[in-house]
Amino acid sequence: MSIIATPQVLHSEAPLPLRSGASIRDYELTYETYGQLNAARDNAVLICHALNASHHVAGVYSGQDRSEGWWDNMIGPGKPVDTDRFFVIGVNNLGSCFGSTGPMHRNPATGEVYGADFPVVTVEDWVDAQARLLDALGIRRLAAVMGGSLGGMQALSWTMQYPDRVRHAVVVASAPNLSAENIAFNEVARRAIVTDPDFHGGHFYRHGVIPKRGLRIARMIGHITYLSDDVMNEKFGRQLREGIDLKYSTQDVEFQIESYLRHQGDKFSDYFDANTYLLITRALDYFDPARAFQGDLTRALAATRARFLLVSFTTDWRFPPARSREVVKALLENRRDVSYAEIDAPHGHDAFLLEDPRYLGVVRSYFDSFKEAVR
Amino acid sequence: MSIIATPQVLHSEAPLPLRSGASIRDYELTYETYGQLNAARDNAVLICHALNASHHVAGVYSGQDRSEGWWDNMIGPGKPVDTDRFFVIGVNNLGSCFGSTGPMHRNPATGEVYGADFPVVTVEDWVDAQARLLDALGIRRLAAVMGGSLGGMQALSWTMQYPDRVRHAVVVASAPNLSAENIAFNEVARRAIVTDPDFHGGHFYRHGVIPKRGLRIARMIGHITYLSDDVMNEKFGRQLREGIDLKYSTQDVEFQIESYLRHQGDKFSDYFDANTYLLITRALDYFDPARAFQGDLTRALAATRARFLLVSFTTDWRFPPARSREVVKALLENRRDVSYAEIDAPHGHDAFLLEDPRYLGVVRSYFDSFKEAVR
């Protein structure tokens, strides 16, 4: 049985200072909660989202079939993160396009839609905004913060920015920073968007157009990096879309994989905001907690107090297991309590969103082991 | 000392039938030769080129510094493929944009520039055209056919299409077909070009514009797949382009890797033809000799008579060693004479063009071992 989710909104008038030096005021954060906060207010689990996800983490919307949250296989009553026990919070990040204040909203300073003027936000800024949401909810300390991919970076950043507010951090399919290749893929996607004539320097809203061509290309590139070579070969291989005869065409769809990618690109360009795509990929590029310590991740993680679970997937070539092991090693050098699971899964980076009994089992065991945070 | 190269042109009036069912007539092939054809006419080596290379394989053009051919480290006097001993031929493929007939030339049937109407050409069609060039040069049998990447596919196809015309085949950093992921990257690049408003359905020449945005994106994607993650991290890592302060911008260059990719994209869009890009990536997609044998590569290679050298590079994730091993295995199952070298090189797919003493040494030894073909 699914729980019914209801989005809520926190409005903040006080300016939030950002790492860029700018600040944002009069902003809203859209969030959802599942389960009950206990009397001790110590059973809260914050879920951080990745590129194109949102605050809608679990459950369904009333009267809307197939509206499951993006991590509904992980979070809910009796699930690995059990909402019968934990009070789970999903929050949409600033700059996103699913409810919280973003580039498509009005800038209170000018009265105009932000567009490209929306300030650049970082993982650290998102964590600061999430901490304010916890303040508003009366939660001083989280039982756990959890996320996959870019969400895992936020979970990791929480343990450095607010060490005394996090008991556990669950960091899935993530990395301590982007590699040059990761940045390269982001940059190609951004160039596709920015050079789309319908982008208009990021102020396309005024022109009543959407840079859909660029968004489609960005999404197609993204999709390739989310899947493993193996799973692509298994799902699509060299299958032709229609029958067995080649069409000998450079522009028509010939192979199944082409049809799949075009479909993914089309869908994405219908709902995702182009400026949000730029902002979120940039937040990924910038995340690098070791930077302030001359590249020394061990020193960067010295301030942490949490216990950790890290999970990686063998076929994830976007954030391969070696990147998670860097974090594990740096935490162990700080004598932190770390569990690490490397899941042999065929699905590539996307595995963190999928049903895999060993993966879900590891997370379940980890949350089951919590001594604190019983309702 | 470099040799001086001089492009030559073969004009063919007779139509060349193509795998698509179409044919092309009144076409030209641009080629270069290095060294001397011996009296027995049995010391010829044909070099097949990959995506953005050409007939200009070795040597320099008279009076033009820095005009070395793309495989000048491999081919020349005293080099691994020794032009003091072998008569080496480089030929630009049909549909390319470096001299041979391509989409930017006039269609004799209509008097109009071909554009998107240039027929789709396959690896097999290119081999047929190359065979006609050998006929014109009076060469019945090649000492060797050699190529890297897409050029390696042509070399492999030669041994199946014209088994009695090839003594040796050297297939470097290649594959028996593209994986789904390979096709996916090609498709994204093509979509970037085709959806560029300046593409005009492939007839942009008439409009006096060039779909440079699409070409830039295509080249950036290509470049990522040519390099290894390791070499990208070593060359660029997370280095900032300017100084040590972040600019906090989504559209400006922040990291060195972004600057490098943009530069590569800009350069490429200045000289490469958009229709050619579509044609050549499609030829890559279509190549699959096992297809006519229900996917059985061993049966596909049963017709071959040549001896083989295959070379792969450990960090090549575009055409990884496992793909070369598939070919080696299928040849061995046919009891063919095969040498195979897996070179431990950090450079990814690009390694086949670079100076690597072990790689060049393997090719040198292979050519030195030829009993036939002494000048």
Coordinates of C-alpha atoms in Angstrom, one line a residue, chain A residues 250-251, chain B residues 189-197 199-201 214 278:
Chain A
T250 CA 21.4 8.9 -42.0
Q251 CA 18.4 10.8 -40.6
Chain B
A189 CA 26.1 13.7 -32.6
R190 CA 23.9 13.3 -35.6
R191 CA 20.8 14.7 -33.8
A192 CA 22.9 17.7 -32.8
I193 CA 23.7 18.3 -36.5
V194 CA 20.3 17.5 -38.0
T195 CA 18.4 19.7 -35.5
D196 CA 20.7 22.7 -35.9
P197 CA 18.5 25.2 -37.7
F199 CA 21.3 22.3 -41.4
H200 CA 18.2 22.9 -43.6
G201 CA 17.6 19.2 -44.1
G214 CA 25.7 20.9 -34.4
L278 CA 26.3 11.9 -40.9

